[in-house]
Amino acid sequence: MELTITRTTHPAEKPADPRKAGFGTIFTDHMFEMDYSPEQGWHNARIIPLENLSLHPGAAVFHYGAEVFEGLKAYRTAQGKVQMFRPRDNMERMRNSAERIQLPDFDADFMLEALTKLVALDQDWVPSAPGTSLYIRPVEFCTDIDLGLHNIGHAKMMIILSPVGSYLSGGLRPVSILIEDHDVRAVRGGTGYAKCGGNYAAANRAAAKAEQKGYDQVLWLDGVHQRYIEEVGGMNVMFKLDGKIVTPALTGSVLPGITRRSCIQLLKDKGYEVEERLFAVDELIEALESGKLEEAWGCGTAAVISPIGKFCYQDKAYTIGEENGPTAQWLYDTLTGIQWGSVADPYGWVYPVPEKP
Ligand code: PLP
Ligand code: COI
C-alpha cells in the first residue's frame, strides 16, 4: 500500500522541557491515518499535519467502545540518534487486541513502516532532557455509523506522538498503591489481555477512590476470586521475596507487558530466579507483615520502572520503604540504559529510526 506524506506548513513550537507538561498533553506536527472498509480493506494511508477528526455522532466507537491502542516510545541517544524499543512487539500485541474486539486485522510490517516514517518526520520533537522520550500512541477504532450491534465494517487507524517526561509525577520515586477489593478490571474470558479503552474506563472508579485516599495507583485482584494479584492501572507488577522475583502469570486477564517481558529477560540473565505464577494477596500481606517482602515495583512503557513504597489493603497500610529498592533501581538503569543507548543491547530490542524522509 502506498503511504503519502503531506508536511505541515505551520510547525508548532516545541516544548523547552516536556517534563513540565504532564504526560501526553503536547502533540507533534504530524499524525498517521488510514481507513478500512469491507470493500477496499485498508486504504488511504497518509501522514498529514495533526488535525481534529470529523466523525459522525452515530459512529459506533462512541457508543460501544470498539477501540484498541498501543503505547511505545522513541528515545534520543547521547549521540543525537533516535531509536525505538521493541516496536514490532507492540504491533503484534495490537493485532491480538484487535482480534479480541473484532476490529480489522492489519499488516504489522506496514504499520511498523508507517510508524517509523512518522517518527522520522517528527524526530526533531524527540526530547533530549534526562528521563524524556517521544510517546507513540497508535489507536484503531470502529467508524461504522450504526447504533445496531453488528459485526464491525469500517475502521480507522491513527498514530499520534507526544513528547513526555515521567508518567507518575515526581520522577523515579516509590509510589503508593491501593489494593482494590471491590471493583474488578477484567475477568476470565474478558478483555484483560487486550489493550482496549474499555479496560481503562472500567478502572476509573477505583482509580478515583485511590486518589481520594491519597494513593497513586490501584492494584487489581483477579475478577473471579478477588484473591490473586493481577496488575497495576497502567503497569505490570513484580515482587522480590527471599531473593526471588515473583510476577503474576499471564492468565488472560493481565496485559502481557513488553516492559514485563524485557524485565524478566534482564533479571534471568542477571541470575535471578523469576517465578511467573499465581500470587495471592494473602501471600503478599504475609510477606509484608513478616518483612519477607524485599521490594516491589511496577513496570510499563509510560511508567518505566516504578518502585512501590506502600500498599493499602482493606484500610490497613503497609510500608516497604521510602527509598528506591536496589533491584528496581538496577532494572531502571539497565532498561533505560538500553533504551537511551548508553548500555549495550545484546537482545536486538533497539530499533533505529532513519533520517527524515
Ligand atoms: N498493564 C496495563 C494495564 C498497561 O496499561 C500497561 C501499559 O502499557 C502495562 C501493563 C505495561 O505494558 P507495556 O510494558 O507493554 O507498556
Ligand atoms: C503505556 O504505558 O503505554 C500505557 O498505555 C499506559 C497508560 C496508562 C499511559
GROMACS .gro file of C-alpha atoms and ligand atoms in nm:
model
  382
    1MET     CA    1   0.000   0.000   0.000
    2GLU     CA    2   0.119   0.349  -0.081
    3LEU     CA    3   0.186   0.587   0.208
    4THR     CA    4   0.154   0.956   0.122
    5ILE     CA    5   0.320   1.232   0.322
    6THR     CA    6   0.185   1.588   0.347
    7ARG     CA    7   0.410   1.813   0.552
    8THR     CA    8   0.282   2.090   0.774
    9THR     CA    9   0.338   2.448   0.665
   10HIS     CA   10   0.289   2.567   1.026
   11PRO     CA   11   0.527   2.375   1.253
   12ALA     CA   12   0.437   2.423   1.618
   13GLU     CA   13   0.678   2.539   1.884
   14LYS     CA   14   0.846   2.250   2.063
   15PRO     CA   15   0.829   2.248   2.442
   16ALA     CA   16   1.150   2.360   2.610
   17ASP     CA   17   1.109   2.084   2.868
   18PRO     CA   18   0.828   1.827   2.828
   19ARG     CA   19   0.874   1.721   3.192
   20LYS     CA   20   0.676   2.031   3.290
   21ALA     CA   21   0.371   1.947   3.077
   22GLY     CA   22   0.224   1.634   3.238
   23PHE     CA   23   0.201   1.317   3.029
   24GLY     CA   24   0.059   1.327   2.677
   25THR     CA   25  -0.069   1.684   2.662
   26ILE     CA   26   0.156   1.817   2.383
   27PHE     CA   27   0.150   1.669   2.032
   28THR     CA   28   0.388   1.683   1.737
   29ASP     CA   29   0.323   1.837   1.396
   30HIS     CA   30   0.208   1.524   1.212
   31MET     CA   31  -0.014   1.219   1.252
   32PHE     CA   32  -0.073   0.896   1.062
   33GLU     CA   33  -0.418   0.792   0.949
   34MET     CA   34  -0.563   0.512   0.737
   35ASP     CA   35  -0.913   0.382   0.682
   36TYR     CA   36  -1.076   0.043   0.647
   37SER     CA   37  -1.389  -0.055   0.460
   38PRO     CA   38  -1.513  -0.403   0.373
   39GLU     CA   39  -1.490  -0.312   0.002
   40GLN     CA   40  -1.143  -0.157  -0.002
   41GLY     CA   41  -0.973  -0.311   0.301
   42TRP     CA   42  -0.712  -0.075   0.449
   43HIS     CA   43  -0.665   0.223   0.223
   44ASN     CA   44  -0.571   0.592   0.210
   45ALA     CA   45  -0.264   0.553   0.432
   46ARG     CA   46  -0.132   0.901   0.494
   47ILE     CA   47   0.092   1.109   0.713
   48ILE     CA   48  -0.067   1.453   0.743
   49PRO     CA   49  -0.045   1.761   0.963
   50LEU     CA   50  -0.205   1.690   1.302
   51GLU     CA   51  -0.573   1.780   1.282
   52ASN     CA   52  -0.903   1.722   1.460
   53LEU     CA   53  -1.115   1.431   1.342
   54SER     CA   54  -1.457   1.472   1.193
   55LEU     CA   55  -1.673   1.176   1.293
   56HIS     CA   56  -2.048   1.122   1.274
   57PRO     CA   57  -2.205   1.124   1.623
   58GLY     CA   58  -2.351   0.782   1.539
   59ALA     CA   59  -2.003   0.629   1.494
   60ALA     CA   60  -2.001   0.303   1.689
   61VAL     CA   61  -1.681   0.384   1.880
   62PHE     CA   62  -1.870   0.648   2.080
   63HIS     CA   63  -2.142   0.407   2.182
   64TYR     CA   64  -1.999   0.060   2.213
   65GLY     CA   65  -1.632   0.130   2.277
   66ALA     CA   66  -1.477  -0.068   1.989
   67GLU     CA   67  -1.125   0.068   2.027
   68VAL     CA   68  -0.776  -0.071   2.086
   69PHE     CA   69  -0.449   0.113   2.129
   70GLU     CA   70  -0.078   0.081   2.192
   71GLY     CA   71   0.192   0.272   2.374
   72LEU     CA   72   0.561   0.275   2.288
   73LYS     CA   73   0.842   0.528   2.290
   74ALA     CA   74   1.123   0.675   2.080
   75TYR     CA   75   1.438   0.781   2.263
   76ARG     CA   76   1.720   1.023   2.179
   77THR     CA   77   2.067   0.883   2.238
   78ALA     CA   78   2.364   1.085   2.364
   79GLN     CA   79   2.491   1.081   2.002
   80GLY     CA   80   2.170   1.255   1.890
   81LYS     CA   81   2.025   0.948   1.712
   82VAL     CA   82   1.664   0.838   1.762
   83GLN     CA   83   1.564   0.480   1.840
   84MET     CA   84   1.251   0.291   1.937
   85PHE     CA   85   1.216  -0.003   2.176
   86ARG     CA   86   1.068  -0.333   2.051
   87PRO     CA   87   0.809  -0.164   1.823
   88ARG     CA   88   0.725  -0.488   1.643
   89ASP     CA   89   0.606  -0.638   1.975
   90ASN     CA   90   0.360  -0.351   2.011
   91MET     CA   91   0.227  -0.403   1.659
   92GLU     CA   92   0.178  -0.775   1.722
   93ARG     CA   93   0.004  -0.708   2.055
   94MET     CA   94  -0.223  -0.456   1.882
   95ARG     CA   95  -0.322  -0.724   1.630
   96ASN     CA   96  -0.413  -0.953   1.923
   97SER     CA   97  -0.612  -0.677   2.090
   98ALA     CA   98  -0.794  -0.603   1.762
   99GLU     CA   99  -0.879  -0.973   1.724
  100ARG     CA  100  -1.042  -0.973   2.070
  101ILE     CA  101  -1.263  -0.676   1.979
  102GLN     CA  102  -1.307  -0.800   1.619
  103LEU     CA  103  -1.160  -0.483   1.469
  104PRO     CA  104  -0.997  -0.543   1.128
  105ASP     CA  105  -0.656  -0.709   1.129
  106PHE     CA  106  -0.367  -0.521   0.969
  107ASP     CA  107  -0.020  -0.583   0.831
  108ALA     CA  108   0.225  -0.534   1.120
  109ASP     CA  109   0.513  -0.470   0.877
  110PHE     CA  110   0.322  -0.190   0.706
  111MET     CA  111   0.224  -0.034   1.039
  112LEU     CA  112   0.584  -0.053   1.156
  113GLU     CA  113   0.693   0.122   0.837
  114ALA     CA  114   0.428   0.393   0.882
  115LEU     CA  115   0.521   0.440   1.246
  116THR     CA  116   0.892   0.464   1.164
  117LYS     CA  117   0.829   0.719   0.887
  118LEU     CA  118   0.610   0.931   1.116
  119VAL     CA  119   0.869   0.930   1.395
  120ALA     CA  120   1.144   1.001   1.140
  121LEU     CA  121   0.949   1.301   1.006
  122ASP     CA  122   0.883   1.444   1.354
  123GLN     CA  123   1.217   1.338   1.503
  124ASP     CA  124   1.311   1.694   1.600
  125TRP     CA  125   1.035   1.652   1.858
  126VAL     CA  126   1.216   1.369   2.037
  127PRO     CA  127   1.334   1.544   2.352
  128SER     CA  128   1.681   1.506   2.500
  129ALA     CA  129   1.639   1.614   2.865
  130PRO     CA  130   1.707   1.331   3.113
  131GLY     CA  131   1.413   1.093   3.151
  132THR     CA  132   1.226   1.225   2.846
  133SER     CA  133   1.114   1.048   2.530
  134LEU     CA  134   0.858   1.066   2.249
  135TYR     CA  135   0.549   0.865   2.340
  136ILE     CA  136   0.391   0.694   2.040
  137ARG     CA  137   0.018   0.618   2.055
  138PRO     CA  138  -0.131   0.402   1.778
  139VAL     CA  139  -0.510   0.359   1.801
  140GLU     CA  140  -0.766   0.166   1.596
  141PHE     CA  141  -1.142   0.210   1.628
  142CYS     CA  142  -1.474   0.137   1.463
  143THR     CA  143  -1.628   0.415   1.250
  144ASP     CA  144  -1.947   0.237   1.142
  145ILE     CA  145  -2.241   0.477   1.161
  146ASP     CA  146  -2.480   0.230   1.310
  147LEU     CA  147  -2.645   0.201   1.651
  148GLY     CA  148  -2.725  -0.164   1.598
  149LEU     CA  149  -2.489  -0.423   1.743
  150HIS     CA  150  -2.329  -0.564   1.431
  151ASN     CA  151  -2.002  -0.702   1.310
  152ILE     CA  152  -1.752  -0.425   1.257
  153GLY     CA  153  -1.731  -0.300   0.899
  154HIS     CA  154  -1.546   0.033   0.890
  155ALA     CA  155  -1.249   0.134   1.099
  156LYS     CA  156  -0.979   0.394   1.130
  157MET     CA  157  -0.617   0.364   1.238
  158MET     CA  158  -0.418   0.659   1.369
  159ILE     CA  159  -0.081   0.724   1.525
  160ILE     CA  160  -0.013   1.038   1.727
  161LEU     CA  161   0.311   1.141   1.900
  162SER     CA  162   0.371   1.325   2.225
  163PRO     CA  163   0.699   1.438   2.388
  164VAL     CA  164   0.684   1.325   2.752
  165GLY     CA  165   0.867   1.313   3.081
  166SER     CA  166   0.776   1.065   3.353
  167TYR     CA  167   0.421   0.932   3.375
  168LEU     CA  168   0.397   0.942   3.752
  169SER     CA  169   0.464   1.291   3.884
  170GLY     CA  170   0.786   1.330   4.078
  171GLY     CA  171   1.007   1.110   3.857
  172LEU     CA  172   1.160   0.789   3.991
  173ARG     CA  173   1.027   0.765   4.346
  174PRO     CA  174   0.843   0.499   4.545
  175VAL     CA  175   0.469   0.509   4.468
  176SER     CA  176   0.178   0.419   4.694
  177ILE     CA  177  -0.074   0.158   4.586
  178LEU     CA  178  -0.429   0.085   4.699
  179ILE     CA  179  -0.524  -0.282   4.658
  180GLU     CA  180  -0.879  -0.276   4.519
  181ASP     CA  181  -1.110  -0.532   4.678
  182HIS     CA  182  -1.445  -0.430   4.531
  183ASP     CA  183  -1.430  -0.337   4.163
  184VAL     CA  184  -1.255  -0.566   3.917
  185ARG     CA  185  -1.080  -0.465   3.596
  186ALA     CA  186  -1.100  -0.784   3.395
  187VAL     CA  187  -1.246  -1.132   3.416
  188ARG     CA  188  -1.160  -1.471   3.274
  189GLY     CA  189  -1.266  -1.476   2.910
  190GLY     CA  190  -1.291  -1.096   2.908
  191THR     CA  191  -1.065  -0.831   2.757
  192GLY     CA  192  -0.791  -0.802   3.022
  193TYR     CA  193  -0.514  -0.922   2.792
  194ALA     CA  194  -0.618  -0.676   2.521
  195LYS     CA  195  -0.518  -0.312   2.526
  196CYS     CA  196  -0.866  -0.173   2.474
  197GLY     CA  197  -1.009   0.152   2.606
  198GLY     CA  198  -1.293  -0.024   2.790
  199ASN     CA  199  -1.047  -0.178   3.038
  200TYR     CA  200  -0.933   0.167   3.138
  201ALA     CA  201  -1.289   0.300   3.164
  202ALA     CA  202  -1.369   0.009   3.400
  203ALA     CA  203  -1.075   0.117   3.616
  204ASN     CA  204  -1.184   0.479   3.661
  205ARG     CA  205  -1.394   0.439   3.975
  206ALA     CA  206  -1.126   0.254   4.172
  207ALA     CA  207  -0.861   0.499   4.047
  208ALA     CA  208  -1.073   0.791   4.172
  209LYS     CA  209  -1.115   0.619   4.509
  210ALA     CA  210  -0.739   0.560   4.533
  211GLU     CA  211  -0.666   0.924   4.451
  212GLN     CA  212  -0.918   1.041   4.710
  213LYS     CA  213  -0.743   0.831   4.972
  214GLY     CA  214  -0.404   0.972   4.871
  215TYR     CA  215  -0.271   0.672   4.674
  216ASP     CA  216  -0.101   0.694   4.335
  217GLN     CA  217  -0.234   0.379   4.168
  218VAL     CA  218  -0.465   0.078   4.205
  219LEU     CA  219  -0.352  -0.285   4.228
  220TRP     CA  220  -0.612  -0.514   4.073
  221LEU     CA  221  -0.706  -0.856   4.202
  222ASP     CA  222  -0.848  -1.127   3.977
  223GLY     CA  223  -1.213  -1.099   3.883
  224VAL     CA  224  -1.317  -1.450   3.994
  225HIS     CA  225  -1.177  -1.493   4.348
  226GLN     CA  226  -1.063  -1.135   4.413
  227ARG     CA  227  -0.761  -1.301   4.563
  228TYR     CA  228  -0.484  -1.326   4.304
  229ILE     CA  229  -0.279  -1.018   4.219
  230GLU     CA  230  -0.304  -0.915   3.855
  231GLU     CA  231  -0.152  -0.576   3.770
  232VAL     CA  232  -0.148  -0.204   3.847
  233GLY     CA  233  -0.357   0.050   3.648
  234GLY     CA  234  -0.103   0.111   3.372
  235MET     CA  235   0.175  -0.134   3.458
  236ASN     CA  236   0.258  -0.492   3.539
  237VAL     CA  237   0.386  -0.570   3.887
  238MET     CA  238   0.684  -0.759   4.031
  239PHE     CA  239   0.781  -0.856   4.385
  240LYS     CA  240   1.111  -0.961   4.538
  241LEU     CA  241   1.076  -1.213   4.820
  242ASP     CA  242   1.359  -1.418   4.969
  243GLY     CA  243   1.586  -1.309   4.685
  244LYS     CA  244   1.345  -1.443   4.419
  245ILE     CA  245   1.133  -1.239   4.179
  246VAL     CA  246   0.762  -1.320   4.161
  247THR     CA  247   0.529  -1.174   3.899
  248PRO     CA  248   0.167  -1.265   3.827
  249ALA     CA  249   0.129  -1.521   3.548
  250LEU     CA  250  -0.040  -1.411   3.224
  251THR     CA  251  -0.375  -1.576   3.293
  252GLY     CA  252  -0.568  -1.392   3.022
  253SER     CA  253  -0.690  -1.104   3.238
  254VAL     CA  254  -0.346  -0.938   3.262
  255LEU     CA  255  -0.190  -0.727   2.985
  256PRO     CA  256   0.122  -0.903   2.851
  257GLY     CA  257   0.353  -0.607   2.903
  258ILE     CA  258   0.654  -0.560   2.679
  259THR     CA  259   0.841  -0.399   2.968
  260ARG     CA  260   0.745  -0.702   3.185
  261ARG     CA  261   0.883  -0.938   2.920
  262SER     CA  262   1.204  -0.732   2.896
  263CYS     CA  263   1.246  -0.718   3.277
  264ILE     CA  264   1.204  -1.095   3.308
  265GLN     CA  265   1.478  -1.145   3.049
  266LEU     CA  266   1.713  -0.893   3.215
  267LEU     CA  267   1.652  -1.040   3.563
  268LYS     CA  268   1.706  -1.400   3.449
  269ASP     CA  269   2.026  -1.301   3.268
  270LYS     CA  270   2.144  -1.131   3.587
  271GLY     CA  271   2.097  -1.466   3.765
  272TYR     CA  272   1.766  -1.410   3.943
  273GLU     CA  273   1.509  -1.684   3.970
  274VAL     CA  274   1.186  -1.542   3.825
  275GLU     CA  275   0.855  -1.710   3.904
  276GLU     CA  276   0.556  -1.631   3.684
  277ARG     CA  277   0.272  -1.771   3.891
  278LEU     CA  278  -0.050  -1.703   4.078
  279PHE     CA  279   0.037  -1.473   4.367
  280ALA     CA  280  -0.238  -1.432   4.627
  281VAL     CA  281  -0.292  -1.106   4.814
  282ASP     CA  282  -0.274  -1.301   5.146
  283GLU     CA  283   0.076  -1.417   5.047
  284LEU     CA  284   0.171  -1.054   4.982
  285ILE     CA  285   0.025  -0.939   5.316
  286GLU     CA  286   0.203  -1.222   5.497
  287ALA     CA  287   0.532  -1.125   5.329
  288LEU     CA  288   0.475  -0.759   5.419
  289GLU     CA  289   0.398  -0.846   5.783
  290SER     CA  290   0.692  -1.083   5.823
  291GLY     CA  291   0.935  -0.849   5.647
  292LYS     CA  292   0.998  -1.113   5.376
  293LEU     CA  293   0.898  -0.869   5.102
  294GLU     CA  294   1.222  -0.703   5.000
  295GLU     CA  295   1.095  -0.493   4.711
  296ALA     CA  296   0.800  -0.436   4.480
  297TRP     CA  297   0.777  -0.236   4.158
  298GLY     CA  298   0.554  -0.169   3.863
  299CYS     CA  299   0.680  -0.179   3.505
  300GLY     CA  300   0.536  -0.039   3.184
  301THR     CA  301   0.619   0.182   2.888
  302ALA     CA  302   0.478   0.502   3.034
  303ALA     CA  303   0.566   0.424   3.396
  304VAL     CA  304   0.908   0.265   3.312
  305ILE     CA  305   1.007   0.106   3.648
  306SER     CA  306   0.812   0.245   3.942
  307PRO     CA  307   0.929   0.124   4.283
  308ILE     CA  308   0.637   0.066   4.523
  309GLY     CA  309   0.687   0.213   4.870
  310LYS     CA  310   0.350   0.145   5.029
  311PHE     CA  311   0.043  -0.079   4.991
  312CYS     CA  312  -0.300  -0.038   5.146
  313TYR     CA  313  -0.535  -0.337   5.172
  314GLN     CA  314  -0.870  -0.330   5.347
  315ASP     CA  315  -0.787   0.000   5.516
  316LYS     CA  316  -0.456  -0.119   5.656
  317ALA     CA  317  -0.136   0.045   5.525
  318TYR     CA  318   0.192  -0.146   5.488
  319THR     CA  319   0.515   0.043   5.423
  320ILE     CA  320   0.804  -0.115   5.234
  321GLY     CA  321   1.038   0.181   5.226
  322GLU     CA  322   1.093   0.543   5.135
  323GLU     CA  323   1.387   0.472   4.904
  324ASN     CA  324   1.402   0.305   4.561
  325GLY     CA  325   1.496  -0.061   4.616
  326PRO     CA  326   1.829  -0.178   4.466
  327THR     CA  327   1.676  -0.431   4.223
  328ALA     CA  328   1.420  -0.181   4.092
  329GLN     CA  329   1.694   0.080   4.058
  330TRP     CA  330   1.920  -0.168   3.873
  331LEU     CA  331   1.634  -0.261   3.640
  332TYR     CA  332   1.554   0.105   3.577
  333ASP     CA  333   1.919   0.184   3.500
  334THR     CA  334   1.967  -0.119   3.274
  335LEU     CA  335   1.640  -0.093   3.085
  336THR     CA  336   1.657   0.282   3.031
  337GLY     CA  337   2.029   0.248   2.952
  338ILE     CA  338   1.938   0.019   2.661
  339GLN     CA  339   1.652   0.248   2.559
  340TRP     CA  340   1.861   0.565   2.563
  341GLY     CA  341   2.158   0.388   2.409
  342SER     CA  342   2.406   0.417   2.697
  343VAL     CA  343   2.400   0.041   2.774
  344ALA     CA  344   2.473  -0.221   2.505
  345ASP     CA  345   2.170  -0.407   2.370
  346PRO     CA  346   2.259  -0.774   2.326
  347TYR     CA  347   1.890  -0.861   2.262
  348GLY     CA  348   1.817  -0.671   1.942
  349TRP     CA  349   1.543  -0.471   2.118
  350VAL     CA  350   1.654  -0.134   1.989
  351TYR     CA  351   1.510  -0.023   1.653
  352PRO     CA  352   1.690   0.271   1.489
  353VAL     CA  353   1.484   0.549   1.330
  354PRO     CA  354   1.630   0.668   0.998
  355GLU     CA  355   1.691   1.025   0.887
  356LYS     CA  356   1.392   1.243   0.791
  357PRO     CA  357   1.213   1.126   0.473
  358PLP     N1  358  -0.073  -0.320   3.217
  358PLP     C1  359  -0.152  -0.219   3.175
  358PLP     C2  360  -0.293  -0.219   3.217
  358PLP     C3  361  -0.100  -0.118   3.094
  358PLP     O1  362  -0.177  -0.018   3.051
  358PLP     C4  363   0.036  -0.122   3.058
  358PLP     C5  364   0.091  -0.018   2.970
  358PLP     O2  365   0.103  -0.030   2.854
  358PLP     C6  366   0.114  -0.230   3.102
  358PLP     C7  367   0.057  -0.327   3.183
  358PLP     C8  368   0.257  -0.244   3.061
  358PLP     O3  369   0.271  -0.280   2.928
  358PLP     P1  370   0.396  -0.234   2.841
  358PLP     O4  371   0.515  -0.271   2.921
  358PLP     O5  372   0.386  -0.310   2.715
  358PLP     O6  373   0.385  -0.088   2.824
  359COI     C1  374   0.159   0.274   2.837
  359COI     O1  375   0.240   0.256   2.927
  359COI     O2  376   0.194   0.285   2.719
  359COI     C2  377   0.015   0.285   2.863
  359COI     O3  378  -0.061   0.271   2.772
  359COI     C3  379  -0.032   0.313   2.999
  359COI     C4  380  -0.120   0.433   3.004
  359COI     C5  381  -0.182   0.438   3.140
  359COI     C6  382  -0.046   0.560   2.974
   0.00000   0.00000   0.00000
